[in-house]
Each structure stands twice: as structure tokens, then as C-alpha cells.
XYZ file of C-alpha atoms in Angstrom:
345
model
C 0.000 0.000 0.000
C 1.390 3.373 -1.065
C 1.898 6.305 1.293
C -1.093 8.253 -0.115
C -3.374 5.215 0.122
C -2.487 4.937 3.810
C -3.263 8.648 4.350
C -6.623 8.453 2.517
C -7.578 5.336 4.457
C -6.953 7.097 7.729
C -8.885 10.161 6.562
C -11.862 8.072 5.555
C -11.893 6.409 8.961
C -11.735 9.781 10.660
C -14.633 11.069 8.581
C -16.679 7.969 9.398
C -15.962 8.377 13.097
C -16.732 12.099 13.007
C -20.148 11.418 11.488
C -20.990 9.100 14.393
C -19.691 11.680 16.837
C -21.847 14.364 15.223
C -24.874 12.098 15.419
C -24.261 11.472 19.111
C -23.967 15.210 19.743
C -27.223 15.881 17.864
C -28.994 13.084 19.767
C -27.732 14.501 23.072
C -28.989 17.982 22.148
C -32.359 16.557 21.078
C -32.665 14.572 24.319
C -31.790 17.679 26.349
C -34.387 19.791 24.542
C -37.000 17.046 24.989
C -36.202 16.922 28.702
C -36.481 20.712 29.010
C -39.827 20.771 27.182
C -41.166 17.946 29.386
C -40.032 19.742 32.537
C -41.594 22.956 31.241
C -44.992 21.289 30.957
C -44.637 19.664 34.386
C -43.430 22.822 36.103
C -46.284 24.792 34.546
C -48.909 22.687 36.343
C -50.823 24.794 38.851
C -51.172 23.397 42.393
C -54.532 22.108 43.524
C -56.419 23.680 46.408
C -55.717 22.199 49.824
C -58.115 21.361 52.657
C -57.902 24.005 55.366
C -59.656 21.688 57.839
C -56.937 19.066 57.480
C -54.200 21.651 57.835
C -55.501 22.468 61.319
C -56.218 18.892 62.381
C -52.924 18.381 64.232
C -53.282 21.544 66.290
C -56.894 20.738 67.160
C -56.039 17.251 68.393
C -53.289 18.669 70.566
C -55.920 20.773 72.327
C -58.522 18.036 72.828
C -60.322 19.006 69.632
C -61.076 22.506 70.931
C -60.633 24.867 68.034
C -58.240 27.712 68.745
C -59.118 31.019 67.113
C -56.565 31.948 64.486
C -55.250 28.443 63.799
C -57.190 28.012 60.541
C -56.176 31.406 59.118
C -52.530 31.053 60.109
C -52.354 27.478 58.809
C -53.904 28.613 55.527
C -51.274 31.317 55.159
C -48.478 28.836 55.912
C -49.966 26.397 53.401
C -50.183 29.032 50.659
C -46.611 30.241 51.250
C -45.274 26.668 51.410
C -47.021 25.740 48.161
C -45.387 28.766 46.528
C -41.970 27.234 47.281
C -42.685 23.492 47.079
C -44.928 23.168 44.004
C -43.597 21.357 40.886
C -40.355 23.056 39.882
C -40.193 24.999 43.131
C -39.974 28.785 43.067
C -39.317 29.961 39.483
C -39.450 33.764 39.538
C -35.684 34.095 40.044
C -34.518 31.130 37.944
C -31.567 31.826 35.635
C -31.278 28.317 34.171
C -33.498 26.337 31.826
C -36.315 25.573 31.728
C -37.295 28.071 34.418
C -35.657 30.977 32.577
C -37.980 30.669 29.567
C -41.200 30.171 31.562
C -43.239 33.287 32.288
C -46.732 32.044 33.185
C -45.682 30.417 36.460
C -43.592 33.394 37.674
C -46.625 35.630 37.134
C -48.824 33.102 38.953
C -46.287 33.209 41.781
C -46.439 37.004 41.822
C -50.205 36.902 42.337
C -49.826 34.426 45.199
C -47.008 36.412 46.796
C -49.057 39.630 46.813
C -51.818 37.889 48.781
C -49.280 36.352 51.183
C -47.764 39.776 51.830
C -51.163 41.431 52.357
C -52.418 38.766 54.757
C -49.161 38.715 56.728
C -49.366 42.499 57.096
C -52.992 42.215 58.245
C -51.964 39.634 60.839
C -49.152 41.867 62.036
C -51.170 45.113 62.120
C -54.684 43.927 63.016
C -55.421 40.263 63.728
C -52.715 39.846 66.394
C -53.311 43.191 68.150
C -56.145 44.065 70.528
C -55.917 47.805 69.828
C -53.826 50.341 67.919
C -51.444 50.976 70.829
C -50.772 47.311 71.646
C -47.395 45.738 70.846
C -46.978 43.847 67.604
C -45.894 40.218 67.554
C -42.165 40.006 66.791
C -42.482 36.790 64.758
C -45.126 38.362 62.521
C -42.996 41.483 62.195
C -40.057 39.403 60.986
C -42.260 37.335 58.665
C -43.661 40.511 57.106
C -40.138 41.753 56.369
C -39.025 38.397 54.918
C -41.991 38.116 52.553
C -41.302 41.608 51.204
C -37.953 40.521 49.760
C -37.675 41.232 46.025
C -39.146 38.189 44.282
C -36.442 38.277 41.582
C -33.511 38.161 44.011
C -31.504 34.986 43.401
C -28.480 35.452 45.685
C -27.277 37.362 48.782
C -29.943 36.510 49.960
C -32.070 34.398 47.636
C -35.814 35.070 47.697
C -36.627 31.420 48.497
C -34.462 31.462 51.590
C -36.096 34.655 52.873
C -39.593 33.324 52.227
C -38.695 30.063 53.960
C -37.626 32.051 57.019
C -40.935 33.901 56.859
C -42.777 30.573 56.982
C -40.692 29.543 59.993
C -41.695 32.739 61.785
C -45.360 32.042 61.016
C -44.933 28.521 62.388
C -43.406 29.968 65.552
C -46.430 32.252 65.951
C -48.775 29.303 65.338
C -47.033 27.161 67.957
C -47.323 29.916 70.558
C -50.928 30.560 69.512
C -51.861 26.975 70.398
C -49.875 26.923 73.653
C -51.994 27.953 76.674
C -48.770 28.672 78.554
C -47.889 31.509 76.138
C -50.763 34.015 76.155
C -48.589 36.631 74.449
C -49.550 35.294 71.004
C -53.161 36.163 70.196
C -55.511 36.272 67.229
C -58.482 38.598 67.597
C -61.419 37.618 65.378
C -63.287 40.921 65.285
C -65.361 42.517 62.577
C -63.131 45.592 62.340
C -60.011 43.439 61.894
C -61.661 41.453 59.130
C -62.802 44.657 57.394
C -59.209 45.935 57.499
C -57.909 42.976 55.464
C -60.945 42.821 53.168
C -60.361 46.477 52.271
C -56.921 45.571 50.944
C -58.308 42.578 49.058
C -61.005 44.786 47.560
C -58.373 47.146 46.149
C -56.309 44.273 44.749
C -59.265 42.664 42.981
C -60.444 46.010 41.631
C -57.040 46.649 40.082
C -56.862 43.142 38.586
C -60.349 43.493 37.144
C -59.406 46.754 35.409
C -56.164 45.352 34.008
C -57.910 42.225 32.728
C -60.693 44.259 31.102
C -58.059 46.431 29.411
C -57.013 43.448 27.284
C -59.445 45.007 24.816
C -58.706 48.700 24.453
C -61.457 51.031 25.624
C -61.953 54.768 25.993
C -62.417 55.604 29.658
C -63.658 58.847 31.180
C -61.658 60.326 34.044
C -63.704 59.826 37.247
C -60.820 60.281 39.691
C -62.365 63.379 41.331
C -66.031 62.489 40.857
C -68.326 63.071 43.811
C -66.462 65.903 45.529
C -66.199 69.455 44.215
C -63.231 70.441 46.422
C -61.148 67.384 45.490
C -57.776 68.047 43.835
C -54.979 65.924 42.368
C -51.263 66.514 41.790
C -51.143 66.817 37.989
C -53.888 67.189 35.375
C -54.931 64.204 33.254
C -57.025 64.032 30.060
C -60.804 63.951 30.424
C -60.794 60.660 28.557
C -58.032 58.285 27.551
C -57.494 54.914 25.902
C -56.835 52.165 28.432
C -55.248 49.026 26.979
C -52.911 46.349 28.292
C -49.934 45.798 25.923
C -50.453 42.579 23.981
C -47.237 41.034 25.340
C -48.494 41.459 28.915
C -52.001 40.015 28.484
C -51.060 36.472 29.534
C -48.925 37.881 32.378
C -51.903 39.711 33.868
C -54.120 36.652 33.363
C -51.826 34.326 35.313
C -51.160 36.916 38.001
C -54.927 37.144 38.531
C -55.204 33.365 38.544
C -52.494 33.016 41.194
C -53.935 35.808 43.319
C -57.407 34.211 43.182
C -55.993 30.790 44.091
C -54.257 32.151 47.185
C -57.273 34.236 48.185
C -59.483 31.148 47.988
C -57.383 29.308 50.583
C -57.178 32.333 52.881
C -60.929 33.011 52.766
C -61.655 29.414 53.703
C -59.435 29.761 56.757
C -61.019 33.113 57.641
C -64.487 31.559 57.394
C -63.530 29.115 60.155
C -61.925 31.622 62.515
C -64.501 34.393 62.018
C -67.477 32.041 62.073
C -69.041 33.761 65.088
C -68.641 37.250 63.628
C -70.054 36.187 60.262
C -73.039 34.495 61.900
C -73.816 37.527 64.027
C -73.752 39.779 60.955
C -75.600 37.173 58.866
C -72.718 37.506 56.410
C -71.444 33.965 56.086
C -73.392 33.309 52.893
C -71.895 36.489 51.400
C -68.385 35.183 52.027
C -69.325 31.792 50.590
C -70.612 33.480 47.424
C -67.274 35.284 47.050
C -65.503 31.932 47.379
C -67.778 30.451 44.717
C -66.970 33.255 42.287
C -63.240 32.819 42.888
C -63.551 29.090 42.290
C -64.636 29.967 38.750
C -61.253 31.587 38.142
C -59.562 28.210 38.690
C -61.376 26.329 35.943
C -58.986 24.530 33.536
C -57.787 26.497 30.510
C -58.408 24.290 27.463
C -56.207 26.293 25.140
C -52.462 26.238 24.400
C -52.379 30.030 24.747
C -54.397 32.847 26.321
C -56.743 34.118 23.613
C -57.586 37.784 23.283
C -60.700 37.977 21.126
C -62.363 41.332 20.607
C -65.565 41.736 22.614
C -68.380 39.829 20.925
C -66.116 38.518 18.141
C -65.806 34.854 17.092
C -62.701 34.233 19.229
C -62.747 33.822 23.014
C -61.210 36.386 25.336
C -59.896 34.599 28.410
C -59.003 37.863 30.154
C -62.589 39.145 29.982
C -63.918 35.849 31.341
C -61.471 36.039 34.240
C -62.415 39.693 34.778
C -66.112 38.778 35.040
C -65.450 36.328 37.903
C -63.136 38.732 39.712
C -65.532 41.660 39.262
C -68.363 39.680 40.860
C -66.065 38.683 43.736
C -65.060 42.347 44.070
C -68.723 43.409 44.260
C -69.330 40.705 46.871
C -66.448 42.035 48.965
C -67.979 45.517 48.958
C -71.282 44.090 50.221
C -69.512 41.964 52.834
C -67.586 44.926 54.218
C -70.811 46.925 54.480
C -72.460 44.078 56.392
C -69.515 43.877 58.804
C -69.697 47.629 59.392
C -73.320 47.441 60.538
C -74.021 47.222 64.263
């Protein structure tokens, strides 16, 4: 065999081997992409609702089945915050790696949940755990409030998950002291004025979500900011009417934020119904709260579409944002009625 024949033989073998190597690389890339897509679908699954009654079962048994006021609400808050961190894929809002980095629906769902966790924790710190405005606040709830207000996008020094986990630990500490008769310092006051305080915040949140969802279809809106009071003033002038429309790239973000917020609110209202049972019965308002829960349950119906559709009004295509807005608007109206009932003597 000549020198050139030997060289060509070796080259042919190298080319044959390189083709197999290239195939292996392509197969590895394909397998990786398939794995990422599969994880994306799994991580995008929304958690199911949990049973508030079961979440309080351990504490009730420890006290001879005597229900302790505040256990249901606190356990609901702990359950919501824990689900935020422990659902499929964990906490995704600060992920820098795949597939979390390319998912946006779940981070917006998490944002909706986190807003409700922050609002309820603040209500517990400022109202539920205090007998009057000049009473001392619970230190565990104070710390939990600070931890939950960590930037949700923070991924290091400290990471958001670690701060939220510490917030849950502080809530658990408060719950343990709440169920311990030897530690009367931890209290939960189920009063109508305390409940109205939190419901006022929820009312504002749902009103904002309803407006943002409805703005998926652009509409001209009159300025009613100063309506009802002649002497009212505002900082800078605004047009008498203006076009309100959510940018098309943010429509699905608002939808999933509303869906997450409604999911968390559902769990919290079920806990509140247990702890404020006496107040609701006295005001004959329990059915009003249950109707709000029923409306919010409609927001959790499965979405049978690969994407959030944004049809125009009465057009042939569905508009998922307007459907979500209709449920939230009815819940918002129910909250207004409930707060008025609680304000009555």
C-alpha cells in the first residue's frame, strides 16, 4: 500500500468516526431539549387547592379538639406560602437556568400568590394579632412581614426562596405559641373591624386586577378620579378621557397573576371563614363570604387552550381575560357588600 493510500484510508476512517460523533452530539442535544420541554410542561402545572380543615387537624387534636381562634387562618397562610416554594419546579421567579428561565406564566402566577401572602401577613401583624392600635406587635409576625417583602427576583445574597422560607418559619413559631396555653402573648383577635381591614386591601387588589384584565381590549375611559367631591384636587392634570389598553405582550402575564392571586385568596378566605365564624353568623354575612368563594372558584377552571386568547368583545374568538375579569368583578362586588355588612351594628 502506497503512502497516499495509507493517508486516505486514515482520513476516511476519521470522517466515518466524526459522522458518528456528530450524530451522538445531535442526539444529546435533542434529548436535552426534549427533557427541558417535558419539565416545562410539568413545572407549569398549577397546584390544587388544599383542605384548610386538614391543615388544622394536628393543632386541634393537641388541644382536645377545641378549636383555637386563628389556627385556621394562620395554617392557611403557611400552606399558601409553602405551596409557593414546594410546588412542581419549586420557586421559578428568580430562575436563571433552563427551563425556568424561559417560563413566564408560572412566575406571574407566583407574583399573584405572593401579593396575597404579603397582604395577609401584614394584616396579621397590624390587626389580627393586636387588641388595639397601641398594643405591641408580635415580633415573629414582624419578621415574617419583612421576609416576605424581599424582592421576588432576588436569586443570591440573599435568595428570595431562603427569605420566604424564614418567613414561613416565623409564622410557624407564631402558630405554635398561639396553640400553647402557657404563652398568652400570642393572640388572634377575630373581630369585625379586623376582618374589614384585610378585606379592604383585598377589595383594592381585585379592583385593580379586574381593570387590568378588562383592558385586554382597548377602551376609551372617562376620568372619574375626582367624581363626587367638588373640592377634590390631584397633583397633575390628566385628560378627560383616555385609551386604556394592556400591551399585547403582557395580556397572559396579567391573566396568570390574577389566577395566582385568586388561588391564594381562595385558601385564605376558607381559613377566615372558620376563625370568624361567630362574627359572620352575628352579621348574617357567612353566605356572602361563601358566594365570594364560589366566584373565585370559577377563576380556577382549567384552561383548554395552548395560549391565552384575546378575542375582541363579541367577536368569534374567546377572550380569556374578559372571562377572568367577570369572575373577579363579581367577587369584588361581593367584597364591597360583605364589608358593608360587617360595618353594621
